Coordinates of C-alpha atoms in Angstrom, one line a residue:
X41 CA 67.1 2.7 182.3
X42 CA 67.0 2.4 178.6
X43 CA 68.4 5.6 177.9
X44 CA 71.1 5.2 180.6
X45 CA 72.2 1.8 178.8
X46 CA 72.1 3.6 175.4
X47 CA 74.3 6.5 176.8
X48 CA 76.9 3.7 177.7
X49 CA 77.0 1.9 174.7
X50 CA 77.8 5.4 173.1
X51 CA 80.3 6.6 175.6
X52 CA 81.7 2.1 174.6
X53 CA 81.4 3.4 170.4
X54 CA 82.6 6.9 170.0
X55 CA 84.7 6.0 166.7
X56 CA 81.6 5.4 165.3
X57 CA 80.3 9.3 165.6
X58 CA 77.6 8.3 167.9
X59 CA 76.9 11.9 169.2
X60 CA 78.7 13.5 165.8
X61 CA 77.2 15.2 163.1
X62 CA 79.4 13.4 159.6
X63 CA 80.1 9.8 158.7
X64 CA 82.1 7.5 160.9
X65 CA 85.5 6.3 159.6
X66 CA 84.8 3.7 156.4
X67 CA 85.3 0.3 158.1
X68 CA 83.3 -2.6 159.8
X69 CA 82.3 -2.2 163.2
X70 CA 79.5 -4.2 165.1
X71 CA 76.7 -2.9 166.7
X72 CA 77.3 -2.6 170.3
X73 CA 74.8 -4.6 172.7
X74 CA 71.2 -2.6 172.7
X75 CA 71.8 -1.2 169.6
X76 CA 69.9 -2.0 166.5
X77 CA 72.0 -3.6 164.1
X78 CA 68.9 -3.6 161.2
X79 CA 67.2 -0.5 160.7
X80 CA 64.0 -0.6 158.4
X81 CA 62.7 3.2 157.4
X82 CA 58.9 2.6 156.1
X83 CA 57.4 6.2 154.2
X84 CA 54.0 6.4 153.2
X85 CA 54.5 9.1 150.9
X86 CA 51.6 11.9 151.9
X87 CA 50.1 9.4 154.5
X88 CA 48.2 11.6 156.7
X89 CA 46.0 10.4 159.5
X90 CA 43.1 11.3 157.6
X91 CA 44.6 9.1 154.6
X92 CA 45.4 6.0 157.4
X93 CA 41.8 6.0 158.8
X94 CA 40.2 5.9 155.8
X95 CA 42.5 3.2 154.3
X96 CA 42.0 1.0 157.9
X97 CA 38.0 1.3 157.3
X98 CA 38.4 0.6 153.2
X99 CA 40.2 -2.7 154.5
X100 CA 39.3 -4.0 157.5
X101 CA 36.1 -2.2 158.8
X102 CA 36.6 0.7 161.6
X103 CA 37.5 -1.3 164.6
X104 CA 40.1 -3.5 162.5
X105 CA 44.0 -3.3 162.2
X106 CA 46.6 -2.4 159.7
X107 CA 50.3 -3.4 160.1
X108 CA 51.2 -0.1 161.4
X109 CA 48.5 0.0 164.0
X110 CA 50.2 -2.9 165.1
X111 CA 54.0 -1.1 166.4
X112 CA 53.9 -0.8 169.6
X113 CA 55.6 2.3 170.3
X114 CA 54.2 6.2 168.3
X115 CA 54.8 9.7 168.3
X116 CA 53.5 12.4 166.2
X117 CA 55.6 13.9 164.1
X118 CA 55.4 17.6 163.2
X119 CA 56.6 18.2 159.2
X120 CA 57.1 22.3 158.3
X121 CA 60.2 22.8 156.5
X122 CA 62.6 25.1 156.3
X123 CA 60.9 27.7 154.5
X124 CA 57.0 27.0 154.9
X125 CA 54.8 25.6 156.8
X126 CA 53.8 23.0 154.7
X127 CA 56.2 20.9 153.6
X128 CA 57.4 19.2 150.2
X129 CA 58.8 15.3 149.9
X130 CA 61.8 16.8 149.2
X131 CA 62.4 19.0 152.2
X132 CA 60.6 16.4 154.8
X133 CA 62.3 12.9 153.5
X134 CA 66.1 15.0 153.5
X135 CA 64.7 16.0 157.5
X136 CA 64.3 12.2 158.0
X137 CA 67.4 11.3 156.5
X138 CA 69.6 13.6 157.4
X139 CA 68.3 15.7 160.8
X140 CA 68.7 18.9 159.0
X141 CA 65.6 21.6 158.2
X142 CA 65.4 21.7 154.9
X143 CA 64.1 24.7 152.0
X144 CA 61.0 22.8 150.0
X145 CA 62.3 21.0 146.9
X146 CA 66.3 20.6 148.5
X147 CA 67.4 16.8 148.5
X148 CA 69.6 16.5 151.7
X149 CA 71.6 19.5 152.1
X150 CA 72.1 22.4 154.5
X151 CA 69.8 24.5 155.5
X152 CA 70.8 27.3 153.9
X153 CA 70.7 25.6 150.1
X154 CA 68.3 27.4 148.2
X155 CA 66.0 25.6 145.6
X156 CA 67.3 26.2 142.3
X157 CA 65.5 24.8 139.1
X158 CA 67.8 23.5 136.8
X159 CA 68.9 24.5 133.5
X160 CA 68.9 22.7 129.6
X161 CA 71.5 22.8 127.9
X162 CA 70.9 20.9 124.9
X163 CA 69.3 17.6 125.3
X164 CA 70.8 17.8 129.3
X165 CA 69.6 19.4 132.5
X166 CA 72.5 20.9 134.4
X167 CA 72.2 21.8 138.0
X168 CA 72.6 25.9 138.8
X169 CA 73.2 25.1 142.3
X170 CA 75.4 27.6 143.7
X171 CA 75.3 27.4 147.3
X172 CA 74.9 25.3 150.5
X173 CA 76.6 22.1 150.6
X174 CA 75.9 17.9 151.5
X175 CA 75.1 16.8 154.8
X176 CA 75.8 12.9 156.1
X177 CA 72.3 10.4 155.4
X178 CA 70.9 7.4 157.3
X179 CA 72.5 5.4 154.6
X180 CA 76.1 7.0 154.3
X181 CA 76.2 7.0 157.9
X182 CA 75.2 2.9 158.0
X183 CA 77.5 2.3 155.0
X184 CA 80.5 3.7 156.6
X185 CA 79.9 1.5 159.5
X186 CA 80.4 -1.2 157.1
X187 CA 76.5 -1.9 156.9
X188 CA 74.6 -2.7 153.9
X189 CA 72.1 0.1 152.8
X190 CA 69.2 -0.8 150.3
X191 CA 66.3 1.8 148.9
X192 CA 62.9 0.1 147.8
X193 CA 59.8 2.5 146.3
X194 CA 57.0 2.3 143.9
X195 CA 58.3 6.0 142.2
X196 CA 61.1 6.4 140.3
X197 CA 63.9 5.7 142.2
X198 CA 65.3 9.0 141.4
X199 CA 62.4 11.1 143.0
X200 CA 62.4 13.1 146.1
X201 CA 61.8 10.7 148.8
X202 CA 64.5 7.9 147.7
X203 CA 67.0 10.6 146.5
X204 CA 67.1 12.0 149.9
X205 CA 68.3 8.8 150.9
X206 CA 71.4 8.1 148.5
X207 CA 72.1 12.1 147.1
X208 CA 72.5 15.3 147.5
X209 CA 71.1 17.8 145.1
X210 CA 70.1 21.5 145.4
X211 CA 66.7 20.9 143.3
X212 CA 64.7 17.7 143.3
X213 CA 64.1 18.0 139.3
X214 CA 68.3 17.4 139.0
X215 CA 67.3 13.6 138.8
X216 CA 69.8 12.7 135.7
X217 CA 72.7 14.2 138.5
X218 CA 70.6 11.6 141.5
X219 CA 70.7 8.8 139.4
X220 CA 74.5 9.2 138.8
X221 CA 75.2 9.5 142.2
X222 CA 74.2 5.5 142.4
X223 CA 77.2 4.6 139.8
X224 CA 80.7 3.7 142.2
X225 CA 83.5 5.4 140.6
X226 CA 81.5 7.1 137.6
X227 CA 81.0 11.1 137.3
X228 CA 78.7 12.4 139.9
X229 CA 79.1 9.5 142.3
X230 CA 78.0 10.0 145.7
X231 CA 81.1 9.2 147.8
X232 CA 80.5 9.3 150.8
X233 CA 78.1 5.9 150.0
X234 CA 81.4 4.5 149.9
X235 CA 83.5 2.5 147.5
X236 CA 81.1 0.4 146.7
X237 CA 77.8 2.3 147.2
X238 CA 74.1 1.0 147.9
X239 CA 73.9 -2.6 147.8
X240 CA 70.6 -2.8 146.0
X241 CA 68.1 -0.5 144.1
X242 CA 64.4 -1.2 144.1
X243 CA 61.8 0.5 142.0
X244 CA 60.7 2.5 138.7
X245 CA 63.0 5.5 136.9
X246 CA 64.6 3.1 134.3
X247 CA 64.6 6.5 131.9
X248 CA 67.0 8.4 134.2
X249 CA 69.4 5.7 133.8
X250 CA 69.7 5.2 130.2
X251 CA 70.4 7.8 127.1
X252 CA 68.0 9.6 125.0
X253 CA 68.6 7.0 121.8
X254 CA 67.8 4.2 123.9
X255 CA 64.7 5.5 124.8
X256 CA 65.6 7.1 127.9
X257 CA 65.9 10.8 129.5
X258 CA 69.8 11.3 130.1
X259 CA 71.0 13.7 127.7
X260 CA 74.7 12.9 128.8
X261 CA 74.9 9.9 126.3
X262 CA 75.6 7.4 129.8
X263 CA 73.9 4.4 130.2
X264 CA 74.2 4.3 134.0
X265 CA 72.7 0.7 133.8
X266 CA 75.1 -0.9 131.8
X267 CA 77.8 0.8 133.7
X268 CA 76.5 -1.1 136.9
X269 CA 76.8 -3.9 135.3
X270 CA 80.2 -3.6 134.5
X271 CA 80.5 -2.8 138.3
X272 CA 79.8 -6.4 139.5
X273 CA 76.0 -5.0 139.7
X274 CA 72.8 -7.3 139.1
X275 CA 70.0 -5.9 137.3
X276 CA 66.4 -7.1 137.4
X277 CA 63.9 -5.5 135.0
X278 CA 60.1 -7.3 135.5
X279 CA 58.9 -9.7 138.7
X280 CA 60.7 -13.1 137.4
X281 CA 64.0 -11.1 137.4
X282 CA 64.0 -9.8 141.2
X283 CA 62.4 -13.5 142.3
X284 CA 65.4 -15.1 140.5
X285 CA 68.4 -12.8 142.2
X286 CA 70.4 -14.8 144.9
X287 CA 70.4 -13.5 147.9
X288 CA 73.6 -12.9 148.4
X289 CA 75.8 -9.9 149.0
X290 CA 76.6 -8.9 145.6
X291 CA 74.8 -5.5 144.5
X292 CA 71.3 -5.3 142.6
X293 CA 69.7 -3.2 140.8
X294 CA 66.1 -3.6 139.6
X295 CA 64.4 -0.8 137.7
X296 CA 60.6 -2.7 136.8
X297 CA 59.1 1.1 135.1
X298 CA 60.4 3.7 133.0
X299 CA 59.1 6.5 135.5
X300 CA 56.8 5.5 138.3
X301 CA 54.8 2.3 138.8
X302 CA 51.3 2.1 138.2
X303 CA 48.7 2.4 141.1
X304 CA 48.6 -1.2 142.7
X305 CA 45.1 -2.1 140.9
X306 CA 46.6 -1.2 137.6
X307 CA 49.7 -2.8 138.1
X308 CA 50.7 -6.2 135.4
X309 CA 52.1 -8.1 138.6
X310 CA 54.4 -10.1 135.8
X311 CA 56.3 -6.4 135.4
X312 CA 55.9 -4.6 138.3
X313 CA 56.3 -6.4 141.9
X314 CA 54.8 -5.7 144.7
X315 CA 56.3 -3.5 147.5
X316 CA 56.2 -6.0 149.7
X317 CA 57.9 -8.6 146.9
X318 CA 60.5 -6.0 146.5
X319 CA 60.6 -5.6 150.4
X320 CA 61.0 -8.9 151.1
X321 CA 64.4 -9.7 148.4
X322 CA 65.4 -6.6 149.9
X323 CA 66.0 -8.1 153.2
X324 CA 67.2 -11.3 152.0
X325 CA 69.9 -9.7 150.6
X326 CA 71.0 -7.2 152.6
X327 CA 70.5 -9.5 155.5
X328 CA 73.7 -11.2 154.7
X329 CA 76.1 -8.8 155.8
X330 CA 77.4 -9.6 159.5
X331 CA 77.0 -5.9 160.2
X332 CA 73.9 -5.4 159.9
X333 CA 71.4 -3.3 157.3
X334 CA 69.9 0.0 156.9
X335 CA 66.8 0.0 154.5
X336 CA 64.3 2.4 153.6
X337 CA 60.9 1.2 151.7
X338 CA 58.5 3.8 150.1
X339 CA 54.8 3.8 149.4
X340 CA 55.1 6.0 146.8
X341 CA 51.9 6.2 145.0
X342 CA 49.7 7.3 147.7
X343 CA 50.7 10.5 147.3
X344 CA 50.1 10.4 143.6
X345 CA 46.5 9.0 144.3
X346 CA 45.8 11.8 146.3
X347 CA 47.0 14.6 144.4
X348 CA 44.7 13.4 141.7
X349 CA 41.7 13.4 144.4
X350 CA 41.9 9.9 143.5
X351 CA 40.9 8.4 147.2
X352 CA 40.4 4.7 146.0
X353 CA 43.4 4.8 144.3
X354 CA 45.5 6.3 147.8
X355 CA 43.8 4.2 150.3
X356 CA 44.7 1.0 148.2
X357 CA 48.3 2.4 147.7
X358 CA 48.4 2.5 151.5
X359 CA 47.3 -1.1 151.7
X360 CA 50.0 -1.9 149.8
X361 CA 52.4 0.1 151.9
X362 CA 50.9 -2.1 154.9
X363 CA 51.5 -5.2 153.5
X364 CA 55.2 -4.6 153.2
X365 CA 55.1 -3.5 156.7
X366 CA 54.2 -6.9 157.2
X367 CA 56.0 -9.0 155.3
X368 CA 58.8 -6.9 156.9
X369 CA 57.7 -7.4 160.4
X370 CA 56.9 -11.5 159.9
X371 CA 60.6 -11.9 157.7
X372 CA 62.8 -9.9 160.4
X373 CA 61.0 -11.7 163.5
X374 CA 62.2 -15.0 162.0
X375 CA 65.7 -13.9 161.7
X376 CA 65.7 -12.0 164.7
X377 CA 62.8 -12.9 167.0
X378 CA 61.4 -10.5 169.0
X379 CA 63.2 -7.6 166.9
X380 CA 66.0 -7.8 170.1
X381 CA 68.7 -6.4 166.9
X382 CA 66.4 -4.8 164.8
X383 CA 64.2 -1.1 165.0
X384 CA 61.5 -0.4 162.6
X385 CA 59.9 2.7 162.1
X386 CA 56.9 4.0 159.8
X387 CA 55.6 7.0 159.0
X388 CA 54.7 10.1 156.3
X389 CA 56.6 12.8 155.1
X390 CA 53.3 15.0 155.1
X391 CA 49.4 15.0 155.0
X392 CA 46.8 15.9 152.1
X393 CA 43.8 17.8 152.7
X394 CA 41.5 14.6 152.4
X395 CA 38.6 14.8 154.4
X396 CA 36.4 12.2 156.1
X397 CA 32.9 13.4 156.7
X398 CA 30.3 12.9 159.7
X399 CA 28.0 11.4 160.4
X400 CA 27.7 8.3 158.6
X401 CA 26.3 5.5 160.0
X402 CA 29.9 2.3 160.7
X403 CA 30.2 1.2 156.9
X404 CA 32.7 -1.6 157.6
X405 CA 35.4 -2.9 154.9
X406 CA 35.2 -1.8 151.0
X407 CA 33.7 -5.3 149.2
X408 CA 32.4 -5.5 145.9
X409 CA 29.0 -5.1 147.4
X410 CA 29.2 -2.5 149.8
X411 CA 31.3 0.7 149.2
X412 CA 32.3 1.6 152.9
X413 CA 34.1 4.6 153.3
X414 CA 34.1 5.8 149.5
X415 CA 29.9 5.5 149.3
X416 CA 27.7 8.2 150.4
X417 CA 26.9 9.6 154.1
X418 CA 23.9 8.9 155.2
X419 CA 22.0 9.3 158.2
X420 CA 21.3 8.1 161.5
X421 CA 19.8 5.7 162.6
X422 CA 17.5 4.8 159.7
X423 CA 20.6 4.9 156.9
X424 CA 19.2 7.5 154.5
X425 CA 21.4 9.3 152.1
X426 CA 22.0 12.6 153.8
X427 CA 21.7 15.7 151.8
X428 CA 23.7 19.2 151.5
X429 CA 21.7 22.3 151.8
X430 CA 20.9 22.2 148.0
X431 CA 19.4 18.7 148.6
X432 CA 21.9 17.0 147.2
X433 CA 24.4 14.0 148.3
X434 CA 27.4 13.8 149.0
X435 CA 30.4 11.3 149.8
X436 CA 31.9 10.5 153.2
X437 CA 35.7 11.2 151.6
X438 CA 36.5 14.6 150.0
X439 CA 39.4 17.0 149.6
X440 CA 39.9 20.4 150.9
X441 CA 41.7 21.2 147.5
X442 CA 41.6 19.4 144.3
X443 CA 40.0 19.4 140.3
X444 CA 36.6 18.6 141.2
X445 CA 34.8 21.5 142.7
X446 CA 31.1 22.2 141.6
X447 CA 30.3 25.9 140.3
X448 CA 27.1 27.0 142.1
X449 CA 24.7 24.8 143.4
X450 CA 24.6 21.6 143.7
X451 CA 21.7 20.7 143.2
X452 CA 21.4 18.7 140.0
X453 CA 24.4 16.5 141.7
X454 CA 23.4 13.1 140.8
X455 CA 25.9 10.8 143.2
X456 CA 25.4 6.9 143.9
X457 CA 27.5 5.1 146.0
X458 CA 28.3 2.9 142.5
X459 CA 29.9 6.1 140.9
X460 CA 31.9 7.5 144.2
X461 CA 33.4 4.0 144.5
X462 CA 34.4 3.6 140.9
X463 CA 38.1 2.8 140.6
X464 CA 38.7 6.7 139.1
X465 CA 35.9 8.8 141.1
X466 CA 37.7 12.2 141.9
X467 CA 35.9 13.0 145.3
X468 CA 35.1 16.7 144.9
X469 CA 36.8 19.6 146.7
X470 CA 36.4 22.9 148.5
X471 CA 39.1 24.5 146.4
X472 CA 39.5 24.0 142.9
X473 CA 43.0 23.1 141.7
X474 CA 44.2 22.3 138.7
X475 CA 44.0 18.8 136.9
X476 CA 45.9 16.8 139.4
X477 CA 47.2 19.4 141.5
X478 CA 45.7 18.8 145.3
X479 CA 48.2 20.5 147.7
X480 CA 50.0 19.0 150.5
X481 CA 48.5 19.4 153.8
X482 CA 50.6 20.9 157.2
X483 CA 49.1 18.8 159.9
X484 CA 51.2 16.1 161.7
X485 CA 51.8 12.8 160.6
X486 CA 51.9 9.7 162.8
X487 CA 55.0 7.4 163.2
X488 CA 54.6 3.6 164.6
X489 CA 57.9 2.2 165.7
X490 CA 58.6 -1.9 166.9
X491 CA 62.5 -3.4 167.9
X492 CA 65.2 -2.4 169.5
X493 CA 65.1 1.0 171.3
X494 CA 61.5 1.4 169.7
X495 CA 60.6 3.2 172.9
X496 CA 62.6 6.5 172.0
X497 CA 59.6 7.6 169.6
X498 CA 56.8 8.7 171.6
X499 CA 55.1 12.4 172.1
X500 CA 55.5 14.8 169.3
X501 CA 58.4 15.5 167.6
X502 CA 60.2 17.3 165.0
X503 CA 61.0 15.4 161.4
X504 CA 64.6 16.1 162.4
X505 CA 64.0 14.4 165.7
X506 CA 63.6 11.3 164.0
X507 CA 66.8 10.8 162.4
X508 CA 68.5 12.1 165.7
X509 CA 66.8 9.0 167.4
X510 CA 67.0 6.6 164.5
X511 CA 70.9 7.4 164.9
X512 CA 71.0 6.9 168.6
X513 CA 69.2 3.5 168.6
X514 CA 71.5 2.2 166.2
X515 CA 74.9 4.2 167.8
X516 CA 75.5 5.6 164.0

């Protein structure tokens, strides 16, 4: 009955492209009834399942709840890309945003751009793209509707995942040409965000907005920032700043790192905010427009933490990420109760090869006292430390790639559950990587959905498939 009433309102909304493949005509147009007039996009950047379990157990004990455990409605998404079977944020983010297959390291093209590193020149990296061309986003497609459209992360806001959003670039690494695209009316500006672009800009990547002798990485001379601000733009640079903008509708801009943030332990919270601080003024704001919002918020860091076999550093990331989900869920239910106007989704881009081992004994939650899931397995039932075949231990969490591999035996191993749960423990790996350098992993990734027209996401799907529903529960 659902999708018969969703097929109506389409057939009631064709100006606004709801079955077509570019933007709708610039303008204001409501959402029609049983579409969702707020859309909320949650990425948990490299959030496999593996990543989720472990992070439920560090936090609230194996039989307790995250946020996303809590949407009512799932699927499992399947996240190849264009051109391998395990995917890059790049190539599955642009899938999300834009329902297009993508080649690893593209940012929201066709499917036929090939990834092309860029070139210096000088002191400036200039793009070599020479093929393929832009395909509509989420947000272009909820800006020409006359929505707002707001991008939150804990990266820079010009890497992969929150470029895909707002850009269009044949290589991910062209982030002086993605940060341009955020300046209305300047060289490079994405226009098909509109006159006016985004309304606000959440996260690190201050150096990709300002030049080289101000301390920053654009090798063009700009200083995107201060043309913002000669746009009408507000900019917010450490925690008091965001607190103190006004939600209201004109556009922000708050850049609280030079690059990335740091991991959420490491964080000064008087610089960097929160993701769910930065979450939550994002929806004040863009919750003034009449027509509704599009916003997409990014956990960025867990897939940092993981790359660096870093596990206590991903699974508290992915906290984080959960307590946006939250604050999201408990802020839109009091503007919109029951979510009757308003769809949220959550999910990954791609998994990791973390591993949880058997067959340890329930640890419950991570506490200062007991290390839970980053401690040692041991045995059942009389709790022993259980030993490899060279009589060693080892830890319930581990990679299948990553920097820490042992050479031969491992035997003079000497683990504790003190050292596996120290703050910068790399769990060891099957396959040794370089410093930093754990791969991606291929399996699927889950998606929790809650709102309006939640109940379109369920079985397994294609990364593509999202946006295609995303689109059809809000009539873009």
């Amino acid at each position: 009955m659902r999708m018969n009433t969703l097929a109506a309102a389409c057939l009631l909304s064709a100006l606004a492209g709801c079955a077509s493949t570019g933007p709708a005509a610039t303008g204001t147009r409501p959402a029609v009834a049983g579409q969702a007039k707020n859309i909320i996009f949650f990425l948990g950047d490299g959030m496999g399942i593996n990543t989720l379990t472990a992070a439920r157990i560090y936090a609230v004990g194996e039989d307790g709840e995250l946020a996303i455990d809590t949407l009512p409605e799932s699927a499992f998404v399947k996240t190849f890309s264009n051109d391998a079977q395990v995917t890059d944020s790049a190539a599955s983010m642009s899938a999300y945003m834009t329902g297009v297959k993508q080649n690893n390291g593209v940012i929201s093209m066709s499917t036929d751009t090939r990834s092309i590193a860029p070139a210096t020149e000088g002191k400036r990296t200039v793009s070599r793209c020479n093929n393929g061309h832009a395909v509509p986003t989420l947000a272009e497609l909820a800006k020409a509707r006359g929505m707002a459209a707001g991008v939150v992360t804990t990266t820079s806001v010009t890497d992969a995942t929150p470029a895909a959003t707002y850009a269009h670039a044949c290589h991910r690494k062209l982030e002086e040409d993605i940060a341009a695209a955020l300046v209305p009316g300047g060289a490079g500006y994405n226009k098909a965000l509109g006159a006016t672009g985004l309304d606000l800009v959440f996260g690190g990547g201050a150096q990709q907005f300002t030049p080289l002798d101000a301390g920053g990485k654009r090798g063009d001379g700009r200083n995107l920032l201060t043309e913002l601000q000669g746009k009408g733009w507000r900019v917010a640079s450490n925690t008091a700043q965001l607190q103190a903008l006004a939600a209201n509708s004109q556009p922000a801009i708050g850049l609280f790192a030079q690059n990335h943030f740091k991991y959420e332990a490491a964080r000064d919270p008087a610089q960097q905010p929160a993701l769910s601080e930065m979450t939550a003024k994002a929806i004040d704001i863009l919750a003034n427009n009449p027509n509704g919002f599009f916003l997409m918020v990014e956990g960025g860091l867990i897939d940092h933490g993981l790359h660096a076999t870093l596990a206590k550093r991903a699974l508290q990331e992915t906290v984080g990420y959960n307590a946006a989900i939250k604050t999201a869920l408990d802020k839109m239910n009091r503007l919109d109760p029951g979510l009757k106007n308003t769809l949220i989704v959550a999910t990954a881009d791609h998994d990791h090869t973390l591993l949880i081992n058997g067959y340890s004994p329930r640890t419950g939650k991570t506490t200062p006292t007991n290390a839970g899931v980053l401690g040692l397995v041991r045995s059942l039932p009389d709790g022993k430390v259980r030993l490899d075949k060279d009589g060693a231990p080892f830890t319930i969490l581990g990679f299948g790639t990553g920097e820490h591999r042992i050479q031969g035996s491992r035997k003079d191993v000497k683990l504790t559950d003190e050292i596996a749960a120290g703050d910068d423990y790399h769990q060891e790996a099957v396959v040794r990587t370089k410093t930093g350098a754990e791969t991606h992993g291929g399996a699927d990734v889950y998606l929790g959905a809650a709102g309006a027209n939640a109940e379109l996401f369920r079985g397994t799907i294609d990364n593509t498939r999202v946006f295609e529903l995303i689109k059809t529960a809000a009539g873009l």
